[in-house]
Amino acid sequence: MVNFELTKEQKMIKDMVRKFAESEVAPIAEHIDKTAEFPMDTFKKMGELGLLGIPFPEKYGGSGGDTLSYIIVVEEIGRACGSTGLSYAAAVSLGASPIYYYGTEEQKQTYLIPLASGKALGSFGLTEPNAGSDAGSTRTKAVLDGDHYTINGEKIFITNAGYSKTIIVTAVTGKNERGRNIISAFIVPSDTLGVKITSNYEKMGVRGSNTSSIYLENVRVPKENILGDPKKGFKQFLYTLDGGRISIAALSVGIAQAAFEAAINYAKERVQFGHTLSSYQSIQFKLADMAMQIELARNMVYKAAWLKDNGRPFTLESAIAKLYASEAAFYISNQAIQIHGGNGYMREYHVERYLRDAKLMEIGEGTSEIQRMVIARQLGL
């Protein structure tokens, strides 16, 4: 049976988070965009509300919710502030989820509980200077030395790393029978000797979301810190990215919704040639297209989340959702600027920020080109 109705709990979460986002997140969005300050106080409040543990069981400090509830939160936070939405999505889907999916009970007790209960942030170190879309070309290496692994390498563009207590790091641990890299994942506390984190990027958008480089020089971690199957690290992070793509798709919908609301409100108020902009068919058609794309994107995001919650394959659907929603967010933000005219180019109307934030959605968690590759492979091409 197809049912598009949210549950009572999901509606309550949506209402609660919208009120929180409008009162706590939206008022500082422009400030953190200008200053590139990470909204640590906001994250403390989100932790107190239980938002950082939405999709995790209560025994691990979570709220016992589902993926759909979580992506509803991502959309609502993203509608208020793309930067906060991105860091929130990364904290849950990349920083904490892999430990829940693949961690031992001891790892969950040690590392997941602080993340899910909002007492700490986590991050996911995958991208490298020479391994972006081609994540299989990872050069970071981990060598077993007694009962410890020694890790050397560099990670770039890592969300939240500058404020994280734990970092999940991918590293090459050997070669398989085909001569290809065996990639494993490790839980690395950020205060481990040899870990250096810098946050020196000057970004176009999502400027309040922390983005860092991680340098690992002879970093020693106990072999017990390996995450999941040592030989299946590549498959593990592909599954993690599938889930993360639903998050980025939801964030894209939130940004698109904000841009659309700004555009329709402006069109109803702005008078030109004696009439409001909204009375002109050319503007009506723009707004109609924007509304259509948001509705389609949100439905695709919800479907991907539903499939994941029900234990069904969702690789294809998450790629479609991420691709469509991210490109829709950029288009809608661009059209919002066009409807605002010259005012849209000015900071005070916010729509230029939506465009800058939306652009990353077409790049992060796999570019639009990578999503099309994933879709084509899922189609058997």
C-alpha atoms as a printed R data frame, in Angstrom:
    type eleno elety resid chain resno      x       y       z
1   ATOM     1    CA   MET     A     1  0.000   0.000   0.000
2   ATOM     2    CA   VAL     A     2  1.285   3.450  -0.901
3   ATOM     3    CA   ASN     A     3  0.765   5.950   1.904
4   ATOM     4    CA   PHE     A     4  2.082   9.501   1.615
5   ATOM     5    CA   GLU     A     5  0.903  10.506   5.086
6   ATOM     6    CA   LEU     A     6  3.544  11.214   7.715
7   ATOM     7    CA   THR     A     7  3.082   9.432  11.035
8   ATOM     8    CA   LYS     A     8  2.000  11.358  14.107
9   ATOM     9    CA   GLU     A     9  5.577  11.195  15.439
10  ATOM    10    CA   GLN     A    10  7.044  12.431  12.152
11  ATOM    11    CA   LYS     A    11  4.629  15.376  12.078
12  ATOM    12    CA   MET     A    12  5.555  16.244  15.654
13  ATOM    13    CA   ILE     A    13  9.270  16.155  14.772
14  ATOM    14    CA   LYS     A    14  8.678  18.332  11.701
15  ATOM    15    CA   ASP     A    15  6.723  20.928  13.694
16  ATOM    16    CA   MET     A    16  9.202  20.956  16.565
17  ATOM    17    CA   VAL     A    17 12.244  21.309  14.311
18  ATOM    18    CA   ARG     A    18 10.633  24.007  12.169
19  ATOM    19    CA   LYS     A    19  9.976  26.111  15.292
20  ATOM    20    CA   PHE     A    20 13.532  25.519  16.488
21  ATOM    21    CA   ALA     A    21 15.019  26.324  13.072
22  ATOM    22    CA   GLU     A    22 13.035  29.540  12.691
23  ATOM    23    CA   SER     A    23 13.850  30.780  16.202
24  ATOM    24    CA   GLU     A    24 17.435  29.537  16.657
25  ATOM    25    CA   VAL     A    25 18.969  28.769  13.256
26  ATOM    26    CA   ALA     A    26 17.571  31.230  10.709
27  ATOM    27    CA   PRO     A    27 18.355  34.426  12.707
28  ATOM    28    CA   ILE     A    28 22.115  33.722  12.660
29  ATOM    29    CA   ALA     A    29 22.350  32.203   9.167
30  ATOM    30    CA   GLU     A    30 23.519  35.402   7.514
31  ATOM    31    CA   HIS     A    31 26.031  36.058  10.298
32  ATOM    32    CA   ILE     A    32 27.722  32.679  10.070
33  ATOM    33    CA   ASP     A    33 27.787  32.949   6.282
34  ATOM    34    CA   LYS     A    34 29.603  36.296   6.517
35  ATOM    35    CA   THR     A    35 32.003  35.311   9.277
36  ATOM    36    CA   ALA     A    36 32.400  31.580   8.492
37  ATOM    37    CA   GLU     A    37 31.865  30.885  12.207
38  ATOM    38    CA   PHE     A    38 30.837  27.364  13.117
39  ATOM    39    CA   PRO     A    39 27.511  27.470  15.041
40  ATOM    40    CA   MET     A    40 28.677  25.437  18.037
41  ATOM    41    CA   ASP     A    41 25.971  26.780  20.346
42  ATOM    42    CA   THR     A    42 23.318  25.689  17.849
43  ATOM    43    CA   PHE     A    43 24.737  22.178  17.822
44  ATOM    44    CA   LYS     A    44 24.680  22.041  21.607
45  ATOM    45    CA   LYS     A    45 20.982  22.943  21.489
46  ATOM    46    CA   MET     A    46 20.320  20.361  18.777
47  ATOM    47    CA   GLY     A    47 22.072  17.783  20.921
48  ATOM    48    CA   GLU     A    48 19.867  18.665  23.876
49  ATOM    49    CA   LEU     A    49 16.789  18.222  21.674
50  ATOM    50    CA   GLY     A    50 17.998  14.767  20.631
51  ATOM    51    CA   LEU     A    51 18.365  15.694  16.964
52  ATOM    52    CA   LEU     A    52 21.875  14.261  16.589
53  ATOM    53    CA   GLY     A    53 20.599  10.827  17.554
54  ATOM    54    CA   ILE     A    54 17.340  10.666  15.586
55  ATOM    55    CA   PRO     A    55 18.050   7.458  13.604
56  ATOM    56    CA   PHE     A    56 19.872   5.541  16.354
57  ATOM    57    CA   PRO     A    57 18.449   3.289  19.102
58  ATOM    58    CA   GLU     A    58 17.942   4.725  22.563
59  ATOM    59    CA   LYS     A    59 20.458   2.280  24.047
60  ATOM    60    CA   TYR     A    60 23.170   4.112  22.113
61  ATOM    61    CA   GLY     A    61 22.012   7.564  23.163
62  ATOM    62    CA   GLY     A    62 19.691   8.042  20.210
63  ATOM    63    CA   SER     A    63 16.020   8.820  19.780
64  ATOM    64    CA   GLY     A    64 14.977   5.551  18.149
65  ATOM    65    CA   GLY     A    65 13.621   7.252  15.044
66  ATOM    66    CA   ASP     A    66 13.812   6.257  11.409
67  ATOM    67    CA   THR     A    67 15.596   7.600   8.332
68  ATOM    68    CA   LEU     A    68 12.513   9.486   7.182
69  ATOM    69    CA   SER     A    69 12.306  11.367  10.490
70  ATOM    70    CA   TYR     A    70 15.982  12.217  10.211
71  ATOM    71    CA   ILE     A    71 15.777  13.588   6.659
72  ATOM    72    CA   ILE     A    72 12.737  15.671   7.655
73  ATOM    73    CA   VAL     A    73 15.031  17.297  10.235
74  ATOM    74    CA   VAL     A    74 17.771  17.820   7.619
75  ATOM    75    CA   GLU     A    75 15.298  19.578   5.319
76  ATOM    76    CA   GLU     A    76 13.961  21.850   8.042
77  ATOM    77    CA   ILE     A    77 17.425  22.839   9.305
78  ATOM    78    CA   GLY     A    78 18.597  23.334   5.700
79  ATOM    79    CA   ARG     A    79 15.615  25.562   4.960
80  ATOM    80    CA   ALA     A    80 16.819  27.875   7.726
81  ATOM    81    CA   CYS     A    81 20.570  27.635   7.065
82  ATOM    82    CA   GLY     A    82 22.448  25.560   4.495
83  ATOM    83    CA   SER     A    83 25.670  25.653   6.532
84  ATOM    84    CA   THR     A    84 24.048  24.294   9.687
85  ATOM    85    CA   GLY     A    85 22.102  21.754   7.655
86  ATOM    86    CA   LEU     A    86 25.251  20.435   5.988
87  ATOM    87    CA   SER     A    87 27.178  20.041   9.243
88  ATOM    88    CA   TYR     A    88 24.163  18.391  10.870
89  ATOM    89    CA   ALA     A    89 23.736  15.938   7.989
90  ATOM    90    CA   ALA     A    90 27.453  15.089   7.967
91  ATOM    91    CA   ALA     A    91 27.553  14.594  11.736
92  ATOM    92    CA   VAL     A    92 24.773  12.011  11.613
93  ATOM    93    CA   SER     A    93 25.130  10.267   8.251
94  ATOM    94    CA   LEU     A    94 28.937  10.293   7.984
95  ATOM    95    CA   GLY     A    95 30.302  10.823  11.480
96  ATOM    96    CA   ALA     A    96 28.025   8.508  13.464
97  ATOM    97    CA   SER     A    97 26.162   6.167  11.104
98  ATOM    98    CA   PRO     A    98 29.186   4.044  10.022
99  ATOM    99    CA   ILE     A    99 29.885   3.225  13.660
100 ATOM   100    CA   TYR     A   100 26.258   2.167  14.088
101 ATOM   101    CA   TYR     A   101 26.317   0.111  10.865
102 ATOM   102    CA   TYR     A   102 29.674  -1.608  11.308
103 ATOM   103    CA   GLY     A   103 31.004  -0.987  14.803
104 ATOM   104    CA   THR     A   104 31.492  -3.609  17.493
105 ATOM   105    CA   GLU     A   105 29.443  -3.305  20.647
106 ATOM   106    CA   GLU     A   106 32.473  -1.885  22.420
107 ATOM   107    CA   GLN     A   107 33.002   0.716  19.666
108 ATOM   108    CA   LYS     A   108 29.361   1.739  19.852
109 ATOM   109    CA   GLN     A   109 29.539   2.145  23.608
110 ATOM   110    CA   THR     A   110 32.746   4.159  23.404
111 ATOM   111    CA   TYR     A   111 32.225   6.264  20.286
112 ATOM   112    CA   LEU     A   112 28.599   6.179  19.125
113 ATOM   113    CA   ILE     A   113 26.911   7.119  22.399
114 ATOM   114    CA   PRO     A   114 28.660  10.542  22.671
115 ATOM   115    CA   LEU     A   115 27.822  11.275  19.027
116 ATOM   116    CA   ALA     A   116 24.184  10.181  19.180
117 ATOM   117    CA   SER     A   117 23.551  11.950  22.494
118 ATOM   118    CA   GLY     A   118 24.922  15.223  21.107
119 ATOM   119    CA   LYS     A   119 27.910  15.376  23.436
120 ATOM   120    CA   ALA     A   120 30.410  15.159  20.575
121 ATOM   121    CA   LEU     A   121 30.679  15.523  16.797
122 ATOM   122    CA   GLY     A   122 32.209  13.067  14.361
123 ATOM   123    CA   SER     A   123 33.499  13.271  10.808
124 ATOM   124    CA   PHE     A   124 34.357  10.991   7.895
125 ATOM   125    CA   GLY     A   125 37.796  11.276   6.267
126 ATOM   126    CA   LEU     A   126 37.532   9.914   2.746
127 ATOM   127    CA   THR     A   127 38.511  12.547   0.158
128 ATOM   128    CA   GLU     A   128 42.190  13.090  -0.630
129 ATOM   129    CA   PRO     A   129 44.125  15.465  -2.916
130 ATOM   130    CA   ASN     A   130 44.422  12.708  -5.534
131 ATOM   131    CA   ALA     A   131 41.292  10.741  -4.661
132 ATOM   132    CA   GLY     A   132 38.109  12.764  -5.028
133 ATOM   133    CA   SER     A   133 35.473  11.108  -7.175
134 ATOM   134    CA   ASP     A   134 37.951   8.229  -7.605
135 ATOM   135    CA   ALA     A   135 37.886   7.214  -3.958
136 ATOM   136    CA   GLY     A   136 39.423   3.841  -4.790
137 ATOM   137    CA   SER     A   137 42.721   5.614  -5.459
138 ATOM   138    CA   THR     A   138 43.198   6.367  -1.771
139 ATOM   139    CA   ARG     A   139 46.878   6.870  -0.898
140 ATOM   140    CA   THR     A   140 46.598   7.072   2.877
141 ATOM   141    CA   LYS     A   141 48.184   3.897   4.226
142 ATOM   142    CA   ALA     A   142 47.750   1.930   7.443
143 ATOM   143    CA   VAL     A   143 50.390  -0.649   8.409
144 ATOM   144    CA   LEU     A   144 49.881  -3.203  11.171
145 ATOM   145    CA   ASP     A   145 52.689  -2.944  13.700
146 ATOM   146    CA   GLY     A   146 52.160  -5.301  16.606
147 ATOM   147    CA   ASP     A   147 48.794  -4.530  18.176
148 ATOM   148    CA   HIS     A   148 48.559  -1.082  16.548
149 ATOM   149    CA   TYR     A   149 48.102   0.320  13.055
150 ATOM   150    CA   THR     A   150 50.346   3.178  11.945
151 ATOM   151    CA   ILE     A   151 48.522   5.559   9.600
152 ATOM   152    CA   ASN     A   152 50.106   8.075   7.238
153 ATOM   153    CA   GLY     A   153 48.307  10.271   4.736
154 ATOM   154    CA   GLU     A   154 46.245  13.373   4.068
155 ATOM   155    CA   LYS     A   155 42.513  14.044   3.808
156 ATOM   156    CA   ILE     A   156 40.900  17.184   2.392
157 ATOM   157    CA   PHE     A   157 37.447  18.834   2.336
158 ATOM   158    CA   ILE     A   158 36.359  17.004   5.495
159 ATOM   159    CA   THR     A   159 33.167  18.412   7.030
160 ATOM   160    CA   ASN     A   160 33.206  19.069  10.798
161 ATOM   161    CA   ALA     A   161 36.735  17.706  11.331
162 ATOM   162    CA   GLY     A   162 37.860  20.875  13.111
163 ATOM   163    CA   TYR     A   163 35.205  20.295  15.799
164 ATOM   164    CA   SER     A   164 35.126  16.495  15.889
165 ATOM   165    CA   LYS     A   165 36.265  14.203  18.664
166 ATOM   166    CA   THR     A   166 36.361  11.186  16.373
167 ATOM   167    CA   ILE     A   167 37.255  10.845  12.703
168 ATOM   168    CA   ILE     A   168 36.596   7.771  10.594
169 ATOM   169    CA   VAL     A   169 39.571   7.496   8.261
170 ATOM   170    CA   THR     A   170 39.871   5.271   5.184
171 ATOM   171    CA   ALA     A   171 43.317   3.847   4.422
172 ATOM   172    CA   VAL     A   172 44.962   1.216   2.234
173 ATOM   173    CA   THR     A   173 45.955  -1.841   4.255
174 ATOM   174    CA   GLY     A   174 47.108  -4.144   1.444
175 ATOM   175    CA   LYS     A   175 46.384  -5.589  -2.001
176 ATOM   176    CA   ASN     A   176 43.826  -8.221  -3.003
177 ATOM   177    CA   GLU     A   177 44.416 -11.134  -5.363
178 ATOM   178    CA   ARG     A   178 43.719  -8.839  -8.323
179 ATOM   179    CA   GLY     A   179 46.345  -6.367  -7.197
180 ATOM   180    CA   ARG     A   180 43.780  -3.749  -6.186
181 ATOM   181    CA   ASN     A   181 43.885  -1.742  -2.979
182 ATOM   182    CA   ILE     A   182 42.259  -3.203   0.102
183 ATOM   183    CA   ILE     A   183 40.750  -0.198   1.862
184 ATOM   184    CA   SER     A   184 39.897  -0.363   5.541
185 ATOM   185    CA   ALA     A   185 38.241   2.154   7.855
186 ATOM   186    CA   PHE     A   186 39.595   3.235  11.232
187 ATOM   187    CA   ILE     A   187 38.168   5.166  14.153
188 ATOM   188    CA   VAL     A   188 40.754   7.822  15.003
189 ATOM   189    CA   PRO     A   189 40.237  10.110  18.017
190 ATOM   190    CA   SER     A   190 41.107  13.618  16.821
191 ATOM   191    CA   ASP     A   191 43.500  14.201  19.740
192 ATOM   192    CA   THR     A   192 45.678  11.219  18.783
193 ATOM   193    CA   LEU     A   193 49.389  12.057  18.507
194 ATOM   194    CA   GLY     A   194 50.299  12.817  14.888
195 ATOM   195    CA   VAL     A   195 46.854  14.097  13.856
196 ATOM   196    CA   LYS     A   196 46.906  17.680  12.605
197 ATOM   197    CA   ILE     A   197 43.704  19.415  11.514
198 ATOM   198    CA   THR     A   198 43.592  22.763   9.710
199 ATOM   199    CA   SER     A   199 40.539  24.764   8.618
200 ATOM   200    CA   ASN     A   200 41.903  27.309   6.158
201 ATOM   201    CA   TYR     A   201 39.472  27.009   3.248
202 ATOM   202    CA   GLU     A   202 37.781  30.127   1.853
203 ATOM   203    CA   LYS     A   203 34.576  28.711   0.405
204 ATOM   204    CA   MET     A   204 31.985  30.017  -2.017
205 ATOM   205    CA   GLY     A   205 29.034  28.770   0.047
206 ATOM   206    CA   VAL     A   206 27.979  26.824   3.173
207 ATOM   207    CA   ARG     A   207 30.626  28.986   4.800
208 ATOM   208    CA   GLY     A   208 29.492  28.358   8.372
209 ATOM   209    CA   SER     A   209 29.991  24.610   7.957
210 ATOM   210    CA   ASN     A   210 33.490  23.631   9.053
211 ATOM   211    CA   THR     A   211 35.646  22.176   6.272
212 ATOM   212    CA   SER     A   212 39.105  20.911   7.161
213 ATOM   213    CA   SER     A   213 42.248  19.174   5.997
214 ATOM   214    CA   ILE     A   214 43.560  16.285   8.073
215 ATOM   215    CA   TYR     A   215 47.232  15.336   8.163
216 ATOM   216    CA   LEU     A   216 48.148  11.954   9.630
217 ATOM   217    CA   GLU     A   217 51.821  11.453  10.434
218 ATOM   218    CA   ASN     A   218 52.727   8.134  12.066
219 ATOM   219    CA   VAL     A   219 49.348   8.081  13.795
220 ATOM   220    CA   ARG     A   220 49.077   4.935  15.907
221 ATOM   221    CA   VAL     A   221 45.676   3.480  16.762
222 ATOM   222    CA   PRO     A   222 44.891   0.112  18.396
223 ATOM   223    CA   LYS     A   223 43.926  -2.607  15.932
224 ATOM   224    CA   GLU     A   224 40.603  -2.747  17.808
225 ATOM   225    CA   ASN     A   225 39.827   0.631  16.177
226 ATOM   226    CA   ILE     A   226 39.388  -0.895  12.757
227 ATOM   227    CA   LEU     A   227 35.760  -0.428  11.729
228 ATOM   228    CA   GLY     A   228 33.870  -3.402  10.366
229 ATOM   229    CA   ASP     A   229 35.434  -5.946   8.020
230 ATOM   230    CA   PRO     A   230 39.061  -4.909   7.283
231 ATOM   231    CA   LYS     A   231 38.723  -6.122   3.701
232 ATOM   232    CA   LYS     A   232 35.365  -4.493   2.991
233 ATOM   233    CA   GLY     A   233 36.091  -0.880   3.853
234 ATOM   234    CA   PHE     A   234 35.376   0.179   0.261
235 ATOM   235    CA   LYS     A   235 31.938  -1.467   0.207
236 ATOM   236    CA   GLN     A   236 31.204  -0.090   3.657
237 ATOM   237    CA   PHE     A   237 31.824   3.514   2.693
238 ATOM   238    CA   LEU     A   238 29.833   3.062  -0.521
239 ATOM   239    CA   TYR     A   239 26.846   2.054   1.622
240 ATOM   240    CA   THR     A   240 27.560   4.989   3.930
241 ATOM   241    CA   LEU     A   241 27.588   7.333   0.927
242 ATOM   242    CA   ASP     A   242 24.272   5.895  -0.315
243 ATOM   243    CA   GLY     A   243 22.715   6.991   2.973
244 ATOM   244    CA   GLY     A   244 24.578  10.282   2.912
245 ATOM   245    CA   ARG     A   245 23.157  11.047  -0.522
246 ATOM   246    CA   ILE     A   246 19.648  10.926   0.892
247 ATOM   247    CA   SER     A   247 20.802  13.518   3.447
248 ATOM   248    CA   ILE     A   248 22.244  15.828   0.787
249 ATOM   249    CA   ALA     A   249 19.078  15.421  -1.267
250 ATOM   250    CA   ALA     A   250 16.979  16.424   1.753
251 ATOM   251    CA   LEU     A   251 19.265  19.389   2.414
252 ATOM   252    CA   SER     A   252 18.858  20.402  -1.235
253 ATOM   253    CA   VAL     A   253 15.078  20.342  -0.829
254 ATOM   254    CA   GLY     A   254 15.376  22.557   2.246
255 ATOM   255    CA   ILE     A   255 17.490  25.145   0.426
256 ATOM   256    CA   ALA     A   256 15.145  25.015  -2.580
257 ATOM   257    CA   GLN     A   257 12.118  25.502  -0.322
258 ATOM   258    CA   ALA     A   258 13.695  28.572   1.267
259 ATOM   259    CA   ALA     A   259 14.521  30.077  -2.132
260 ATOM   260    CA   PHE     A   260 11.030  29.352  -3.429
261 ATOM   261    CA   GLU     A   261  9.340  30.933  -0.401
262 ATOM   262    CA   ALA     A   262 11.503  34.038  -0.735
263 ATOM   263    CA   ALA     A   263 10.674  34.295  -4.443
264 ATOM   264    CA   ILE     A   264  6.906  33.852  -4.101
265 ATOM   265    CA   ASN     A   265  6.704  36.349  -1.216
266 ATOM   266    CA   TYR     A   266  8.726  38.907  -3.156
267 ATOM   267    CA   ALA     A   267  6.643  38.377  -6.313
268 ATOM   268    CA   LYS     A   268  3.446  39.073  -4.380
269 ATOM   269    CA   GLU     A   269  4.822  42.311  -2.914
270 ATOM   270    CA   ARG     A   270  6.933  43.814  -5.680
271 ATOM   271    CA   VAL     A   271  5.011  46.174  -7.976
272 ATOM   272    CA   GLN     A   272  6.233  46.974 -11.499
273 ATOM   273    CA   PHE     A   273  4.273  48.710 -14.260
274 ATOM   274    CA   GLY     A   274  1.365  49.049 -11.852
275 ATOM   275    CA   HIS     A   275  1.029  45.326 -11.084
276 ATOM   276    CA   THR     A   276  2.618  42.838  -8.698
277 ATOM   277    CA   LEU     A   277  5.195  40.540 -10.276
278 ATOM   278    CA   SER     A   278  3.007  37.579  -9.347
279 ATOM   279    CA   SER     A   279  0.294  38.800 -11.722
280 ATOM   280    CA   TYR     A   280  2.570  38.320 -14.752
281 ATOM   281    CA   GLN     A   281  2.343  34.959 -16.458
282 ATOM   282    CA   SER     A   282  6.099  34.760 -17.023
283 ATOM   283    CA   ILE     A   283  6.672  34.937 -13.250
284 ATOM   284    CA   GLN     A   284  3.772  32.580 -12.522
285 ATOM   285    CA   PHE     A   285  5.317  29.989 -14.834
286 ATOM   286    CA   LYS     A   286  8.691  30.305 -13.099
287 ATOM   287    CA   LEU     A   287  7.073  29.787  -9.710
288 ATOM   288    CA   ALA     A   288  4.991  26.882 -11.012
289 ATOM   289    CA   ASP     A   289  8.130  25.143 -12.298
290 ATOM   290    CA   MET     A   290  9.874  25.752  -8.982
291 ATOM   291    CA   ALA     A   291  6.960  24.301  -6.995
292 ATOM   292    CA   MET     A   292  6.827  21.270  -9.290
293 ATOM   293    CA   GLN     A   293 10.533  20.520  -8.912
294 ATOM   294    CA   ILE     A   294 10.404  20.811  -5.117
295 ATOM   295    CA   GLU     A   295  7.458  18.428  -4.923
296 ATOM   296    CA   LEU     A   296  9.121  15.870  -7.188
297 ATOM   297    CA   ALA     A   297 12.434  16.138  -5.344
298 ATOM   298    CA   ARG     A   298 10.845  15.743  -1.908
299 ATOM   299    CA   ASN     A   299  8.850  12.696  -3.021
300 ATOM   300    CA   MET     A   300 12.015  11.062  -4.365
301 ATOM   301    CA   VAL     A   301 13.887  11.805  -1.136
302 ATOM   302    CA   TYR     A   302 11.059  10.322   0.919
303 ATOM   303    CA   LYS     A   303 10.970   7.214  -1.273
304 ATOM   304    CA   ALA     A   304 14.707   6.611  -0.878
305 ATOM   305    CA   ALA     A   305 14.412   7.057   2.902
306 ATOM   306    CA   TRP     A   306 11.416   4.692   3.025
307 ATOM   307    CA   LEU     A   307 13.302   2.025   1.095
308 ATOM   308    CA   LYS     A   308 16.256   2.290   3.478
309 ATOM   309    CA   ASP     A   309 13.957   2.079   6.505
310 ATOM   310    CA   ASN     A   310 12.335  -1.041   5.114
311 ATOM   311    CA   GLY     A   311 15.585  -2.845   4.393
312 ATOM   312    CA   ARG     A   312 15.219  -2.633   0.633
313 ATOM   313    CA   PRO     A   313 17.923  -1.747  -1.912
314 ATOM   314    CA   PHE     A   314 18.133   2.024  -2.272
315 ATOM   315    CA   THR     A   315 21.373   2.735  -4.159
316 ATOM   316    CA   LEU     A   316 19.543   3.685  -7.364
317 ATOM   317    CA   GLU     A   317 16.902   5.765  -5.617
318 ATOM   318    CA   SER     A   318 19.371   7.633  -3.408
319 ATOM   319    CA   ALA     A   319 21.447   8.568  -6.466
320 ATOM   320    CA   ILE     A   320 18.346   9.754  -8.347
321 ATOM   321    CA   ALA     A   321 17.168  11.735  -5.318
322 ATOM   322    CA   LYS     A   322 20.555  13.373  -4.788
323 ATOM   323    CA   LEU     A   323 21.028  14.198  -8.470
324 ATOM   324    CA   TYR     A   324 17.552  15.578  -9.057
325 ATOM   325    CA   ALA     A   325 17.203  17.466  -5.776
326 ATOM   326    CA   SER     A   326 20.645  19.094  -5.962
327 ATOM   327    CA   GLU     A   327 20.196  20.275  -9.545
328 ATOM   328    CA   ALA     A   328 16.674  21.453  -8.720
329 ATOM   329    CA   ALA     A   329 17.991  23.427  -5.728
330 ATOM   330    CA   PHE     A   330 20.519  25.244  -7.905
331 ATOM   331    CA   TYR     A   331 17.924  25.965 -10.609
332 ATOM   332    CA   ILE     A   332 15.321  27.182  -8.091
333 ATOM   333    CA   SER     A   333 17.831  29.395  -6.261
334 ATOM   334    CA   ASN     A   334 18.923  30.882  -9.573
335 ATOM   335    CA   GLN     A   335 15.312  31.571 -10.574
336 ATOM   336    CA   ALA     A   336 14.680  33.140  -7.159
337 ATOM   337    CA   ILE     A   337 17.491  35.607  -7.860
338 ATOM   338    CA   GLN     A   338 16.017  36.321 -11.301
339 ATOM   339    CA   ILE     A   339 12.598  37.061  -9.812
340 ATOM   340    CA   HIS     A   340 14.210  39.424  -7.306
341 ATOM   341    CA   GLY     A   341 16.068  41.198 -10.118
342 ATOM   342    CA   GLY     A   342 18.833  43.495  -8.891
343 ATOM   343    CA   ASN     A   343 17.748  42.991  -5.281
344 ATOM   344    CA   GLY     A   344 18.437  39.282  -5.656
345 ATOM   345    CA   TYR     A   345 22.100  40.052  -6.194
346 ATOM   346    CA   MET     A   346 22.286  41.743  -2.805
347 ATOM   347    CA   ARG     A   347 23.037  39.969   0.457
348 ATOM   348    CA   GLU     A   348 20.119  41.444   2.390
349 ATOM   349    CA   TYR     A   349 17.584  39.382   0.410
350 ATOM   350    CA   HIS     A   350 19.397  36.089   1.133
351 ATOM   351    CA   VAL     A   351 18.630  34.428  -2.213
352 ATOM   352    CA   GLU     A   352 22.212  34.829  -3.423
353 ATOM   353    CA   ARG     A   353 23.275  32.791  -0.366
354 ATOM   354    CA   TYR     A   354 20.871  30.036  -1.318
355 ATOM   355    CA   LEU     A   355 22.492  29.813  -4.748
356 ATOM   356    CA   ARG     A   356 26.001  29.664  -3.280
357 ATOM   357    CA   ASP     A   357 24.953  27.016  -0.767
358 ATOM   358    CA   ALA     A   358 23.055  24.988  -3.364
359 ATOM   359    CA   LYS     A   359 26.086  24.677  -5.630
360 ATOM   360    CA   LEU     A   360 27.888  22.394  -3.199
361 ATOM   361    CA   MET     A   361 24.935  20.010  -3.303
362 ATOM   362    CA   GLU     A   362 25.866  19.204  -6.923
363 ATOM   363    CA   ILE     A   363 29.429  18.370  -5.824
364 ATOM   364    CA   GLY     A   364 29.485  16.855  -2.321
365 ATOM   365    CA   GLU     A   365 28.695  13.167  -1.656
366 ATOM   366    CA   GLY     A   366 29.465  12.452  -5.302
367 ATOM   367    CA   THR     A   367 29.171  14.959  -8.141
368 ATOM   368    CA   SER     A   368 26.212  15.010 -10.518
369 ATOM   369    CA   GLU     A   369 28.408  13.166 -13.007
370 ATOM   370    CA   ILE     A   370 29.135  10.414 -10.476
371 ATOM   371    CA   GLN     A   371 25.411  10.117  -9.684
372 ATOM   372    CA   ARG     A   372 24.703   9.573 -13.368
373 ATOM   373    CA   MET     A   373 27.393   6.878 -13.425
374 ATOM   374    CA   VAL     A   374 25.816   5.182 -10.400
375 ATOM   375    CA   ILE     A   375 22.373   5.320 -11.998
376 ATOM   376    CA   ALA     A   376 23.708   3.905 -15.279
377 ATOM   377    CA   ARG     A   377 25.405   1.011 -13.455
378 ATOM   378    CA   GLN     A   378 22.254   0.277 -11.501
379 ATOM   379    CA   LEU     A   379 20.464   0.062 -14.843
380 ATOM   380    CA   GLY     A   380 22.938  -2.595 -15.921
381 ATOM   381    CA   LEU     A   381 24.748  -0.386 -18.430
